[in-house]
Structure formats: C-alpha cells, structure tokens
mmCIF file with all atom_site columns, C-alpha atoms in Angstrom:
data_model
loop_
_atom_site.group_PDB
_atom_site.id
_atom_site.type_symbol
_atom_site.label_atom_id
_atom_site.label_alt_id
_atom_site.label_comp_id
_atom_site.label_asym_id
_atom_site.label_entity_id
_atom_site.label_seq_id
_atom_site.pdbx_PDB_ins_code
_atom_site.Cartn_x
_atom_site.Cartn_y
_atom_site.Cartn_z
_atom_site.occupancy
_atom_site.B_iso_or_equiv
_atom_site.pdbx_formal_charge
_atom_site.auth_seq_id
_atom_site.auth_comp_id
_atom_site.auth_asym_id
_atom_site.auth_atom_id
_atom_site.pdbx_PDB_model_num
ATOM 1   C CA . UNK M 1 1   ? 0.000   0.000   0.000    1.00 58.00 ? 1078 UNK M CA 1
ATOM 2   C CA . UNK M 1 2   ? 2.801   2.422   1.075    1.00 63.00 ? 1079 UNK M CA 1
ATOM 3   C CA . UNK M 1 3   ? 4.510   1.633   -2.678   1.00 66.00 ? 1080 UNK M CA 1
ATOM 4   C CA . UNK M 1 4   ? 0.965   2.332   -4.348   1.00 64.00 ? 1081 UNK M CA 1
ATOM 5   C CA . UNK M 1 5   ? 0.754   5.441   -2.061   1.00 67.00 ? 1082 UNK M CA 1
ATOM 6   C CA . UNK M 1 6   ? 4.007   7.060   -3.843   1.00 70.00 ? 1083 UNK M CA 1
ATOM 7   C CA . UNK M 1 7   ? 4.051   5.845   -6.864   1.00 67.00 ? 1084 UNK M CA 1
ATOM 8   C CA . UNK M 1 8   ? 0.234   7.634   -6.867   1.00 69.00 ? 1085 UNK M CA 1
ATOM 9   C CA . UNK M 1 9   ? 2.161   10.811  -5.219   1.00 75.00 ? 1086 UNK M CA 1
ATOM 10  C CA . UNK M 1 10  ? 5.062   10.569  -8.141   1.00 73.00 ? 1087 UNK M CA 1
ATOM 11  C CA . UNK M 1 11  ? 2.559   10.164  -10.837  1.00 71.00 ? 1088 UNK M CA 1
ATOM 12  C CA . UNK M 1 12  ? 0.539   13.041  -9.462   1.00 74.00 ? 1089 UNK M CA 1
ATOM 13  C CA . UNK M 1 13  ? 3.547   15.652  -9.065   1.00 76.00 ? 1090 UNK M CA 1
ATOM 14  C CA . UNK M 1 14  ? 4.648   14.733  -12.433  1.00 74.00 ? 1091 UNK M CA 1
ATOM 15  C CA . UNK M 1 15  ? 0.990   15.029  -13.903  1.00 73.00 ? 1092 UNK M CA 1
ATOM 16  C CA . UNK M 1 16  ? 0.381   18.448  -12.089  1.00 77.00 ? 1093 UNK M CA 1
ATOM 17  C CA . UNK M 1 17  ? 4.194   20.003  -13.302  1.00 78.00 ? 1094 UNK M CA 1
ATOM 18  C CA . UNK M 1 18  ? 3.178   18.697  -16.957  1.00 73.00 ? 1095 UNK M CA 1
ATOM 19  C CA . UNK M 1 19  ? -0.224  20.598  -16.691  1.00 75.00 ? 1096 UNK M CA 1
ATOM 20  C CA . UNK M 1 20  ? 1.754   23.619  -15.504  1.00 79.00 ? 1097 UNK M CA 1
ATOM 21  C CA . UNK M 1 21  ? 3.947   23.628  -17.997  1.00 76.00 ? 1098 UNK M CA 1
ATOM 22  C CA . UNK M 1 22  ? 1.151   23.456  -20.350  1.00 73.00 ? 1099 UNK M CA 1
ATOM 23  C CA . UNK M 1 23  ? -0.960  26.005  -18.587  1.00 78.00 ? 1100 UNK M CA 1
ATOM 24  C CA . UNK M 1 24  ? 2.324   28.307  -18.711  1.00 80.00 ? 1101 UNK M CA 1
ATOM 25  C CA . UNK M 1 25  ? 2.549   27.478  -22.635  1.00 76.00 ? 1102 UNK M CA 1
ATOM 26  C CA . UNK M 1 26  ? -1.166  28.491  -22.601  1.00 75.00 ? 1103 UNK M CA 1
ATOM 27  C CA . UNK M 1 27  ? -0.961  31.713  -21.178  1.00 80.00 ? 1104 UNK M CA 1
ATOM 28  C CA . UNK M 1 28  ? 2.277   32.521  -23.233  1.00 79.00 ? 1105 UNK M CA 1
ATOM 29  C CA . UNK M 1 29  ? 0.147   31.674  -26.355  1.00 74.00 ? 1106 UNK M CA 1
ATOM 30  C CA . UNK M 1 30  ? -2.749  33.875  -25.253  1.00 77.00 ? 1107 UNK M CA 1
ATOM 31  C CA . UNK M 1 31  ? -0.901  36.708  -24.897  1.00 82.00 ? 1108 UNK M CA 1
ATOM 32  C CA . UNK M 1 32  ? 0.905   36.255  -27.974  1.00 78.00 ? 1109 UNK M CA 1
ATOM 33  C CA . UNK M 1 33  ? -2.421  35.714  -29.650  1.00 75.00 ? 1110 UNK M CA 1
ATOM 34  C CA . UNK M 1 34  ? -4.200  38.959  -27.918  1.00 81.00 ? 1111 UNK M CA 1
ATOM 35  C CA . UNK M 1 35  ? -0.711  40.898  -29.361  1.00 82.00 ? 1112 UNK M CA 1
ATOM 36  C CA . UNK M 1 36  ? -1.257  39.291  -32.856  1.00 78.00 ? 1113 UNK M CA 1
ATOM 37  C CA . UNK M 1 37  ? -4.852  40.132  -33.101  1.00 79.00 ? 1114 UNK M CA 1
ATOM 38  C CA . UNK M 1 38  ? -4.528  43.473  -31.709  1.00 82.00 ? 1115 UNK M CA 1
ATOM 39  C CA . UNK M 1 39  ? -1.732  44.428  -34.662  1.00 81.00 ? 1116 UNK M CA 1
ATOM 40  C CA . UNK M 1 40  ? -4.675  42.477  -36.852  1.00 79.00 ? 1117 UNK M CA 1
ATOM 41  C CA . UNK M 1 41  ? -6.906  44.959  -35.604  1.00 84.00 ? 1118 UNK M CA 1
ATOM 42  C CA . UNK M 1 42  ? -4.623  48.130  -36.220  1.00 84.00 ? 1119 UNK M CA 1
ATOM 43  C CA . UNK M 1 43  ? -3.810  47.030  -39.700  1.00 81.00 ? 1120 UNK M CA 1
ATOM 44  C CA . UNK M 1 44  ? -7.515  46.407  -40.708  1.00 82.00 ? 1121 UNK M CA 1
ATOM 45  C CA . UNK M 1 45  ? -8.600  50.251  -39.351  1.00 86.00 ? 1122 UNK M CA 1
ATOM 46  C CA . UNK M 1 46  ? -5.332  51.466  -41.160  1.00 83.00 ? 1123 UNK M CA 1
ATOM 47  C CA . UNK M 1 47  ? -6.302  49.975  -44.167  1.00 82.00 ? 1124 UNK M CA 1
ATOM 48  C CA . UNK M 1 48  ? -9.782  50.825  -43.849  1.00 85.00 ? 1125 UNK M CA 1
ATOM 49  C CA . UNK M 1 49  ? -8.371  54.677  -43.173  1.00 85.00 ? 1126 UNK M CA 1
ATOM 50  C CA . UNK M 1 50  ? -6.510  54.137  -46.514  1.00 83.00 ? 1127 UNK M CA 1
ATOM 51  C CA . UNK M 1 51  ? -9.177  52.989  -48.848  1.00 84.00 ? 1128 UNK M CA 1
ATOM 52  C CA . UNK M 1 52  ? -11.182 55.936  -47.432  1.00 86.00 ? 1129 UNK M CA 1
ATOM 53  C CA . UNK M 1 53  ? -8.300  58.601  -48.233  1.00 83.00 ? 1130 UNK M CA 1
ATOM 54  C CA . UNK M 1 54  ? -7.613  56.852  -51.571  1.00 83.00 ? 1131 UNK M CA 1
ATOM 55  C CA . UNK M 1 55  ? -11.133 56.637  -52.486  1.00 85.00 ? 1132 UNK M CA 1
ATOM 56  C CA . UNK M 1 56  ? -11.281 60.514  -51.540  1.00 84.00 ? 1133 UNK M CA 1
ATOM 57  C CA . UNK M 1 57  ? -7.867  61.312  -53.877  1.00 84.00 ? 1134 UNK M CA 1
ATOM 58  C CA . UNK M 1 58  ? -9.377  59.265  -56.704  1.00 83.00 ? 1135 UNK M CA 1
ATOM 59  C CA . UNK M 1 59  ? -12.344 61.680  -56.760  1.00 85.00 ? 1136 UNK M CA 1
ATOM 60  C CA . UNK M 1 60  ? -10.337 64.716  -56.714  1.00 84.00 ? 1137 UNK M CA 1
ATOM 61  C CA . UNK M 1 61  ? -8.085  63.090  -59.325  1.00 82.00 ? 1138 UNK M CA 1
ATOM 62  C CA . UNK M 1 62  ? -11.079 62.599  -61.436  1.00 84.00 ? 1139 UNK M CA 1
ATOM 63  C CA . UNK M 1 63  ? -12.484 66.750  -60.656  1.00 83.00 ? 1140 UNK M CA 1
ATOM 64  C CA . UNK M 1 64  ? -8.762  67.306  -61.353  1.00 81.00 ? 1141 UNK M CA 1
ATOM 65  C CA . UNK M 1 65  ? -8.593  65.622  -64.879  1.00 81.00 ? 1142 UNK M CA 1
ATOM 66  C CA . UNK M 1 66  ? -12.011 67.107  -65.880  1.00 83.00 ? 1143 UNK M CA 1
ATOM 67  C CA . UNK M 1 67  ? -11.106 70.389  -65.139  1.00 80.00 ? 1144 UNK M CA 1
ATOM 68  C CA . UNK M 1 68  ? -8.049  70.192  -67.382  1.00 78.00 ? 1145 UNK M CA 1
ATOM 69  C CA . UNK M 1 69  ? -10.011 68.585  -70.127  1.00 79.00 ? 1146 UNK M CA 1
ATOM 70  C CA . UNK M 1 70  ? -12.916 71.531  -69.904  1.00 78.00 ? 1147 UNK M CA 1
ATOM 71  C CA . UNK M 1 71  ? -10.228 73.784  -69.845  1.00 75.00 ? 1148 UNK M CA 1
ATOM 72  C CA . UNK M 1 72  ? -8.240  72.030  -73.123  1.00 73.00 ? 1149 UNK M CA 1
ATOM 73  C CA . UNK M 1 73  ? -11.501 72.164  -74.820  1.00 74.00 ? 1150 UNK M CA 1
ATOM 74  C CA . UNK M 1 74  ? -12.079 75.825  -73.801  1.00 72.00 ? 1151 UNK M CA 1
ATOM 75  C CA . UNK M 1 75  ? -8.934  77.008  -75.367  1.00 68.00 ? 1152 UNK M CA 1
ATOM 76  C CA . UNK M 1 76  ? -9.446  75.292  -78.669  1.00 68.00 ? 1153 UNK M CA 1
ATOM 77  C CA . UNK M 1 77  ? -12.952 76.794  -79.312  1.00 66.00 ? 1154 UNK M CA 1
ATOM 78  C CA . UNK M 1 78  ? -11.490 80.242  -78.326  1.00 62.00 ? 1155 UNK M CA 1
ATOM 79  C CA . UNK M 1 79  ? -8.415  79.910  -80.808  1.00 58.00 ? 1156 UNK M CA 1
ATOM 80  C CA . UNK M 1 80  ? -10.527 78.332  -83.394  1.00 60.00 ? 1157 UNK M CA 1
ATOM 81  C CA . UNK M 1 81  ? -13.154 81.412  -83.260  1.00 55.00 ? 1158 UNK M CA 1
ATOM 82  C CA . UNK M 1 82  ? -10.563 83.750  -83.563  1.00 49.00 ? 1159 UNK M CA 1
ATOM 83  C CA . UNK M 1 83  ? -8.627  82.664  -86.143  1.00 47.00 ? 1160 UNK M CA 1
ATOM 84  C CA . UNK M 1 84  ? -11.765 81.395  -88.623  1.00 49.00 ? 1161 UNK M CA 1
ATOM 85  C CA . UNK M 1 85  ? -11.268 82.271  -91.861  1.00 45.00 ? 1162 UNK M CA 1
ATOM 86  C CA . UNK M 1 86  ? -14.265 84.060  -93.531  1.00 48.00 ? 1163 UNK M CA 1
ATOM 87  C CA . UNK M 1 87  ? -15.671 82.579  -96.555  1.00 48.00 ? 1164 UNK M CA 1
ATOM 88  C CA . UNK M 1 88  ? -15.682 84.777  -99.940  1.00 44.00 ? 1165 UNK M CA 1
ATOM 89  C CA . UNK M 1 89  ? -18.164 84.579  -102.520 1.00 46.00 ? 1166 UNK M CA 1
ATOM 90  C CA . UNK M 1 90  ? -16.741 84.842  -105.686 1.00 41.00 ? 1167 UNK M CA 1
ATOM 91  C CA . UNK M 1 91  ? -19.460 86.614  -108.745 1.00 47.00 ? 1168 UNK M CA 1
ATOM 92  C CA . UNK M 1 92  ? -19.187 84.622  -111.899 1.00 47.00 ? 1169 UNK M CA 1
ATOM 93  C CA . UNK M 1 93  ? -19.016 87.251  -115.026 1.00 42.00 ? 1170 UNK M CA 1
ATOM 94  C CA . UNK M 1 94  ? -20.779 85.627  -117.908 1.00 47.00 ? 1171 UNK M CA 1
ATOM 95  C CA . UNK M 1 95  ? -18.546 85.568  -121.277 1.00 47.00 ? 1172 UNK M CA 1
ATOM 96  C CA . UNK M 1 96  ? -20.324 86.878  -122.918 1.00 45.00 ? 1173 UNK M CA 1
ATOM 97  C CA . UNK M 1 97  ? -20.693 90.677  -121.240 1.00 44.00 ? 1174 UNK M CA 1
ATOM 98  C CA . UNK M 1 98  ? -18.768 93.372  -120.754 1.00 49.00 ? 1175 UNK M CA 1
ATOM 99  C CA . UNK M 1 99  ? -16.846 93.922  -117.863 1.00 45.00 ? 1176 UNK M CA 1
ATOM 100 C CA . UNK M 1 100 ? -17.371 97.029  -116.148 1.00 47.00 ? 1177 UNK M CA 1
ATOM 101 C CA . UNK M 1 101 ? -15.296 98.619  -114.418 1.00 45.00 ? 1178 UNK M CA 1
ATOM 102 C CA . UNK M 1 102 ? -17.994 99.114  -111.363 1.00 46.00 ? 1179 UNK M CA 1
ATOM 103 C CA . UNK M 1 103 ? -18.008 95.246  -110.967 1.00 43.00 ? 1180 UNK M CA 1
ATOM 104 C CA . UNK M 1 104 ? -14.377 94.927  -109.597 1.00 40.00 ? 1181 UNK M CA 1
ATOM 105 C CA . UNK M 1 105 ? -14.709 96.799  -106.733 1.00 44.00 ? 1182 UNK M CA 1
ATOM 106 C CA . UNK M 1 106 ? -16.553 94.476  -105.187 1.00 45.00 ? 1183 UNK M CA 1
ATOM 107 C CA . UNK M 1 107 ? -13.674 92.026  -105.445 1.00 45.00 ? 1184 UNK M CA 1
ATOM 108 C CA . UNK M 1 108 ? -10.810 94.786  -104.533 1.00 44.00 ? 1185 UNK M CA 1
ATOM 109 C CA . UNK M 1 109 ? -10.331 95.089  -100.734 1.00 47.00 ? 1186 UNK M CA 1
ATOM 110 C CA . UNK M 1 110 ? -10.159 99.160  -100.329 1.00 48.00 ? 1187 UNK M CA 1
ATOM 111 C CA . UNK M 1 111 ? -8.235  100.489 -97.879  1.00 49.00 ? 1188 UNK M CA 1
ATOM 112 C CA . UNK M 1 112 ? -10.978 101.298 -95.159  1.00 50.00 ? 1189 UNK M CA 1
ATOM 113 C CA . UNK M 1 113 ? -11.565 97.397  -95.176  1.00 50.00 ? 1190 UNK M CA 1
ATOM 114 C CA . UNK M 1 114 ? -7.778  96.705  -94.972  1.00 47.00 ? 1191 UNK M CA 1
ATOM 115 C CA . UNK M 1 115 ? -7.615  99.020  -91.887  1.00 50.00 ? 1192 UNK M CA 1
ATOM 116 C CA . UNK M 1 116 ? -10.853 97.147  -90.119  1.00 47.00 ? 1193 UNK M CA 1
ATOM 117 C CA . UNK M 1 117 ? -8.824  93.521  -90.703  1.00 48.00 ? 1194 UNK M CA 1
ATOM 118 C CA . UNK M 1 118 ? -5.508  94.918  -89.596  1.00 49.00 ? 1195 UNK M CA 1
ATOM 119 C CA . UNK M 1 119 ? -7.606  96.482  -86.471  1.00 49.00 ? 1196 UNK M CA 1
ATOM 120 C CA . UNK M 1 120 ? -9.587  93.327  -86.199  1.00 45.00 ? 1197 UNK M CA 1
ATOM 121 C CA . UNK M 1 121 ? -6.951  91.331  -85.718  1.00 51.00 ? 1198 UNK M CA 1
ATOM 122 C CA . UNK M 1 122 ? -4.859  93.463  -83.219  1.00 52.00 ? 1199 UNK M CA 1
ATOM 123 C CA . UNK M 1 123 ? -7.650  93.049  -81.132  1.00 51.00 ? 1200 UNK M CA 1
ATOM 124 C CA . UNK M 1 124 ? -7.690  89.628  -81.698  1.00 49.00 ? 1201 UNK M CA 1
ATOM 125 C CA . UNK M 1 125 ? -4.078  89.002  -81.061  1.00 51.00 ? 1202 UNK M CA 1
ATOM 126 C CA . UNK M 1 126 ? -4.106  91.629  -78.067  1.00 52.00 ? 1203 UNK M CA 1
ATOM 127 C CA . UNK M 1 127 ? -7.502  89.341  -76.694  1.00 48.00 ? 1204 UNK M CA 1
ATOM 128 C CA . UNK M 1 128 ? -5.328  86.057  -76.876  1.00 46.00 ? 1205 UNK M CA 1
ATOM 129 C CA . UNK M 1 129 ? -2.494  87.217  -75.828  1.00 50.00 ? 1206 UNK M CA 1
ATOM 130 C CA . UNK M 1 130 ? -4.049  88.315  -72.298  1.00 48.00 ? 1207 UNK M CA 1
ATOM 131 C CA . UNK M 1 131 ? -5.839  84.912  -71.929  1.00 52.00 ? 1208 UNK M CA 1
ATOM 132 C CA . UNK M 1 132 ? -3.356  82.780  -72.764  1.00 60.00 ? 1209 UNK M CA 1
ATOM 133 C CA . UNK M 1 133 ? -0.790  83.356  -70.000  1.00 65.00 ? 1210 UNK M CA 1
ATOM 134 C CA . UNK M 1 134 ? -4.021  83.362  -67.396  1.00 62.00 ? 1211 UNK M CA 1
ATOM 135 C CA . UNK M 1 135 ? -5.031  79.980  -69.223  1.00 66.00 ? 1212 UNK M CA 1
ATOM 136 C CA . UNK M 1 136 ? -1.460  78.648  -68.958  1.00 74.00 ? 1213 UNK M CA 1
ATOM 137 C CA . UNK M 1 137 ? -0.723  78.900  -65.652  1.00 78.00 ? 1214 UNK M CA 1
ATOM 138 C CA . UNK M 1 138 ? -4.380  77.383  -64.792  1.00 75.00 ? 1215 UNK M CA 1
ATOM 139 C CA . UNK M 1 139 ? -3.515  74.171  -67.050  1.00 75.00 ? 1216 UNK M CA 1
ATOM 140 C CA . UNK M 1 140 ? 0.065   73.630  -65.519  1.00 80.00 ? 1217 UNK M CA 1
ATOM 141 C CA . UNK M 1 141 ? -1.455  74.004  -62.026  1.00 79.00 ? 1218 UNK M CA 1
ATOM 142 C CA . UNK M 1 142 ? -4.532  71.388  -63.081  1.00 77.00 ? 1219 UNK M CA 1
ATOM 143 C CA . UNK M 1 143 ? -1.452  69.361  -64.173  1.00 79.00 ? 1220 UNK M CA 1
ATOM 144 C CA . UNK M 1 144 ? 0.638   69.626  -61.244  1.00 81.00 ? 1221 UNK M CA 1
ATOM 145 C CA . UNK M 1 145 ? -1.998  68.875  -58.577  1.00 80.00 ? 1222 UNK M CA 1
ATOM 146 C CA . UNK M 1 146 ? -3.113  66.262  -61.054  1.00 80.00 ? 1223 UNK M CA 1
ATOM 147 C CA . UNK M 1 147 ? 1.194   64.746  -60.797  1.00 83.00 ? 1224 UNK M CA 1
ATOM 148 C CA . UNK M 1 148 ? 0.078   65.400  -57.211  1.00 83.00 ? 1225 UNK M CA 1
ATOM 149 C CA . UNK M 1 149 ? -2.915  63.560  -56.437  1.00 82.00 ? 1226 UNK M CA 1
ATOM 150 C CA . UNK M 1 150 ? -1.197  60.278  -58.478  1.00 84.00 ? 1227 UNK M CA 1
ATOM 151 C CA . UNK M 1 151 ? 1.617   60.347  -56.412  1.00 85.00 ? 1228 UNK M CA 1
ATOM 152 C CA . UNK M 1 152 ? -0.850  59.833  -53.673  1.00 82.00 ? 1229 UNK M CA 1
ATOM 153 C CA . UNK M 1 153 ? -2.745  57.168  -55.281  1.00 83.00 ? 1230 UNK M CA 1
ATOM 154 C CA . UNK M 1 154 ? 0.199   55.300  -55.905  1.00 85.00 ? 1231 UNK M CA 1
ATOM 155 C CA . UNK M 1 155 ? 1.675   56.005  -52.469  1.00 84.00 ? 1232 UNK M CA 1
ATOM 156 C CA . UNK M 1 156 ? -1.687  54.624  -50.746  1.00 82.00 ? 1233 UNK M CA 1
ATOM 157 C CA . UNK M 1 157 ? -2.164  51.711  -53.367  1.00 84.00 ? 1234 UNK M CA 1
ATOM 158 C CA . UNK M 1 158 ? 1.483   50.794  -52.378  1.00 86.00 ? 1235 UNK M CA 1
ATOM 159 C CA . UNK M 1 159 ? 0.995   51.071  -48.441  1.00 84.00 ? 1236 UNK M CA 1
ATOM 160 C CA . UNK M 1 160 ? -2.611  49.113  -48.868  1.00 83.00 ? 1237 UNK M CA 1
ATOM 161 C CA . UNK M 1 161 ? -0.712  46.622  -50.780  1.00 84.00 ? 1238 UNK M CA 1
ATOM 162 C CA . UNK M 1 162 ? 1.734   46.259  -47.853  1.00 84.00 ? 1239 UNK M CA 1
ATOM 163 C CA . UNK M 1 163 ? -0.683  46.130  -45.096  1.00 83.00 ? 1240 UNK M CA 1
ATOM 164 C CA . UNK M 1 164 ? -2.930  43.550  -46.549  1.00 84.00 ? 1241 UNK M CA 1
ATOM 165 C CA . UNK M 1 165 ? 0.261   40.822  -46.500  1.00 85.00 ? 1242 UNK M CA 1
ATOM 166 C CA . UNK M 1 166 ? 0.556   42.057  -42.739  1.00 83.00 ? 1243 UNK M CA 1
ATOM 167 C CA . UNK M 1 167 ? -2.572  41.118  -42.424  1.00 82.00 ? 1244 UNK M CA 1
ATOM 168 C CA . UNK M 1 168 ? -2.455  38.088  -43.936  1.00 84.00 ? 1245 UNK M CA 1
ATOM 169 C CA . UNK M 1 169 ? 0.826   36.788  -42.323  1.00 84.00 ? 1246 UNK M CA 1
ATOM 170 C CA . UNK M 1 170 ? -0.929  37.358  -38.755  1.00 81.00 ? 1247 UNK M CA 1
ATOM 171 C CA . UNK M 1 171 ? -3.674  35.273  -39.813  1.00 82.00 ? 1248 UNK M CA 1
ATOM 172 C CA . UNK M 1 172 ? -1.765  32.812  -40.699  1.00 85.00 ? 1249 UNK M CA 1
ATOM 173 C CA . UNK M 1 173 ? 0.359   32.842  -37.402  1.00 82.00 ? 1250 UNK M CA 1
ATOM 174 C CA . UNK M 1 174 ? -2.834  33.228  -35.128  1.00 79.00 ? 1251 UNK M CA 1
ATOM 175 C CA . UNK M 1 175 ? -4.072  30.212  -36.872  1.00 83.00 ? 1252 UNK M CA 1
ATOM 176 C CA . UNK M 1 176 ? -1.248  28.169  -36.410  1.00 83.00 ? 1253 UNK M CA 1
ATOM 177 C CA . UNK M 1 177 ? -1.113  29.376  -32.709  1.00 78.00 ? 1254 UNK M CA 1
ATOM 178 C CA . UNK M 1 178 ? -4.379  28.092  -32.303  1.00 78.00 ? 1255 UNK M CA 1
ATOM 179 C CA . UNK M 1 179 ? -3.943  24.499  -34.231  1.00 82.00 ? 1256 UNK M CA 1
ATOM 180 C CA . UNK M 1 180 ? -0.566  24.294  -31.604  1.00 81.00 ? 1257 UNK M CA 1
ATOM 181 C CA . UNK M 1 181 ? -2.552  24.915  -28.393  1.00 77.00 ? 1258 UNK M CA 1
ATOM 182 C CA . UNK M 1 182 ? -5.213  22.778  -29.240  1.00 80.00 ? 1259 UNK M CA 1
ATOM 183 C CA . UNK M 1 183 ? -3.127  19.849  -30.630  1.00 82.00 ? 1260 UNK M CA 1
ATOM 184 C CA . UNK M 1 184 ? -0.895  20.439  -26.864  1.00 77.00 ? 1261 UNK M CA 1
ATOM 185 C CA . UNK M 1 185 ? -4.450  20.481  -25.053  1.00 75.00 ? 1262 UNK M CA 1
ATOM 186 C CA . UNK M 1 186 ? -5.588  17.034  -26.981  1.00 81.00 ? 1263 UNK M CA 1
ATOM 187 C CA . UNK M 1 187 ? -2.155  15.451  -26.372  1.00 80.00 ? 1264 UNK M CA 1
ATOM 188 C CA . UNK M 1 188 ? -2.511  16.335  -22.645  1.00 76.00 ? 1265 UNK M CA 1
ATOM 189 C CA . UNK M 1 189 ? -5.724  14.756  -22.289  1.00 76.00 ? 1266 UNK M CA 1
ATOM 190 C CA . UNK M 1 190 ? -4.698  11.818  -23.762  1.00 80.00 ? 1267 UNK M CA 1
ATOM 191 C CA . UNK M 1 191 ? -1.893  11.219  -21.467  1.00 76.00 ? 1268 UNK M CA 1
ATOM 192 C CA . UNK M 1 192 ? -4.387  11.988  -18.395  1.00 72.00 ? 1269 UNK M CA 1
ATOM 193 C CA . UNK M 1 193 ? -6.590  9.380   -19.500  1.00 75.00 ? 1270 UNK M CA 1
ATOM 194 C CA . UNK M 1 194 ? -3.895  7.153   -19.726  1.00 76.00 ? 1271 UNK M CA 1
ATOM 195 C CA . UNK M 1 195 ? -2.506  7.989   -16.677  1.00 71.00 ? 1272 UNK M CA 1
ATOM 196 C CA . UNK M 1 196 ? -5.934  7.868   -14.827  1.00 72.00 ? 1273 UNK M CA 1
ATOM 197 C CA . UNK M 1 197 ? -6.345  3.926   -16.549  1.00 76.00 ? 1274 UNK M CA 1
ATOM 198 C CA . UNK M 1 198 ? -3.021  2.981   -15.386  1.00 69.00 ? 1275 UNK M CA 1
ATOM 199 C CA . UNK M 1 199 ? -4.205  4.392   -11.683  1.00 63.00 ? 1276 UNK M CA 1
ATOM 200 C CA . UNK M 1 200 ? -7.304  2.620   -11.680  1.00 63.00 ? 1277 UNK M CA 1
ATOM 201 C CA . UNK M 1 201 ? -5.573  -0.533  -13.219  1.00 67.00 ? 1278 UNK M CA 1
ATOM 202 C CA . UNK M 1 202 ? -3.264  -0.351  -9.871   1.00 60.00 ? 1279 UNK M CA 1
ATOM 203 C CA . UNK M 1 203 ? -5.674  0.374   -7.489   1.00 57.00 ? 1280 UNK M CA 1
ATOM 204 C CA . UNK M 1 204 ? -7.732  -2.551  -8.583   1.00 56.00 ? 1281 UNK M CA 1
ATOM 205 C CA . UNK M 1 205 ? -5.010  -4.637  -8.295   1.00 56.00 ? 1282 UNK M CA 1
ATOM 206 C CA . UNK M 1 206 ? -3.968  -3.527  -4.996   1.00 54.00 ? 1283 UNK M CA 1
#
C-alpha cells in the first residue's frame, strides 16, 4: 500500500508540473495571440483609413482631370473662333458681257476694309495674348496637382498593398497558434486518460 501510495504521489507531481507547464505554454500563447490580433486589428482600421483617403484622392483626381479637359476644350474653341477664316463669294461674269469697271470693286479690298482687318486682328491678337498666360498657368497648375494627387494614389495603393500581406501573415500565425494549443491540449488529455487507466488498473489490483 505504502509503494501504491508514492508511486500515486510521483505520478501526481509529475501530472500536475506537466499541466503547468502546459498552462504556462497556454498563457504565453494567449498573450501572444491577444498581441497578434490586436496588430490584426490596427492594420484592418489602417487599411480601412486608406481605402477611405484613396477613395477621396481618386475623386479629386477625377475633378482634377475634368477640369483640365474643360479647360483644353475651352482654349481650342477660343483659338478656333478667332482665327476662322471668312468665306468669300466669288461673282461669276458671264462671257459673254462686258466687264465694267464698277463690278471689280466688289472684289478689290479698299483700304478702309484693310484698316478694319488689320484692327480686327490686333484686337484679336491683343484678346489672346491676355488669356493665354491666365489659361497657362491654370492648365500647368490642373497638371501639377493632377502629378500630385497620383503620387498619392500610388503612395496609398502601395501602403494598402503592404498592409494587406501584414494582415495576412498574422492570420496565418494566429491560426497556427491556435492548431498548436489545441493539438498540446488534446495530447494532454490523452496522457491523463492514460494515466488515470493505469491508476485505476493499480488500485484494482492492490
């Protein structure tokens, strides 16, 4: 009885040191688990943030590229007004007639009208040359903050990109913590039963 009696106390101090040891491994797994899902948790709301700001950038991007387009479009109806070439309608003088000297001067550009075209277009040149260093500088900054906002979108679709394999690499480890700690709990209970049998099995036999 006295040998049962120890070998009972040696089987129970190594049973309880194994189950400390595990509940040891336990607790260092939880806490490695709570630190991996709380950097899970930071890189989701940071990659949440991001698709919010890049969603936002792509928007202005797009007001950005629209404005330059209007403004493109603008310019080339201006210049193309301006410099439209009138059409001139040309009298056919049958063959057969005389010619009168009257009917050229219809065809002759006098003076007077030479002085209205030269006039007309000083104005025209003195009108597009006063929008088109206003319009410049509005299409190169539409073009910079356009340079601008891609750099952003790129920067964004870059640190999304890097955040999401964070993400998934903490998954992964969480997930094989888990598998570990359960495979360590299912091996433990195993040798408990086993060592519970071989009690019994003595007991009876004492």
């Amino acid at each position: 009885m006295e040998k049962t009696m120890r070998w009972w106390s040696e089987c129970t101090a190594c049973w309880r040191e194994k189950w400390s040891a595990v509940r040891n491994e336990r607790n260092r797994a939880r806490e490695e688990g709570q630190t991996l899902r709380h950097a899970y948790e930071e890189a989701k709301v940071k990659i949440d943030s991001l698709e919010l700001e890049k969603r936002k950038v792509e928007l202005e991007l797009m007001k950005a590229k629209s404005a330059l387009h209007k403004l493109a479009v603008k310019n080339s109806i201006t210049q193309s007004r301006y410099f439209e070439i009138p059409d001139i309608t040309i009298q056919r003088i049958d063959e057969g007639c005389d010619a009168k000297p009257e009917s050229f001067t219809e065809g002759v550009q006098t003076d007077e009208d030479a002085s209205e075209s030269s006039e007309m277009t000083s104005s025209t040149r003195s009108l597009l040359g006063s929008r088109s260093p206003l319009a410049q500088r509005e299409r190169i900054q539409l073009e910079d903050r356009c340079a601008e906002l891609q750099l952003q979108l790129n920067a964004a679709s870059k640190t999304i990109s890097e955040l999401e394999e964070v993400k998934q690499a903490l998954t992964e480890e969480l997930r094989v913590e888990v598998a570990e700690l359960r495979a360590e709990v299912k091996r433990l209970c195993e040798e408990n039963a086993a060592l519970r049998t071989t009690q019994d099995t003595t007991t009876g036999n004492d």
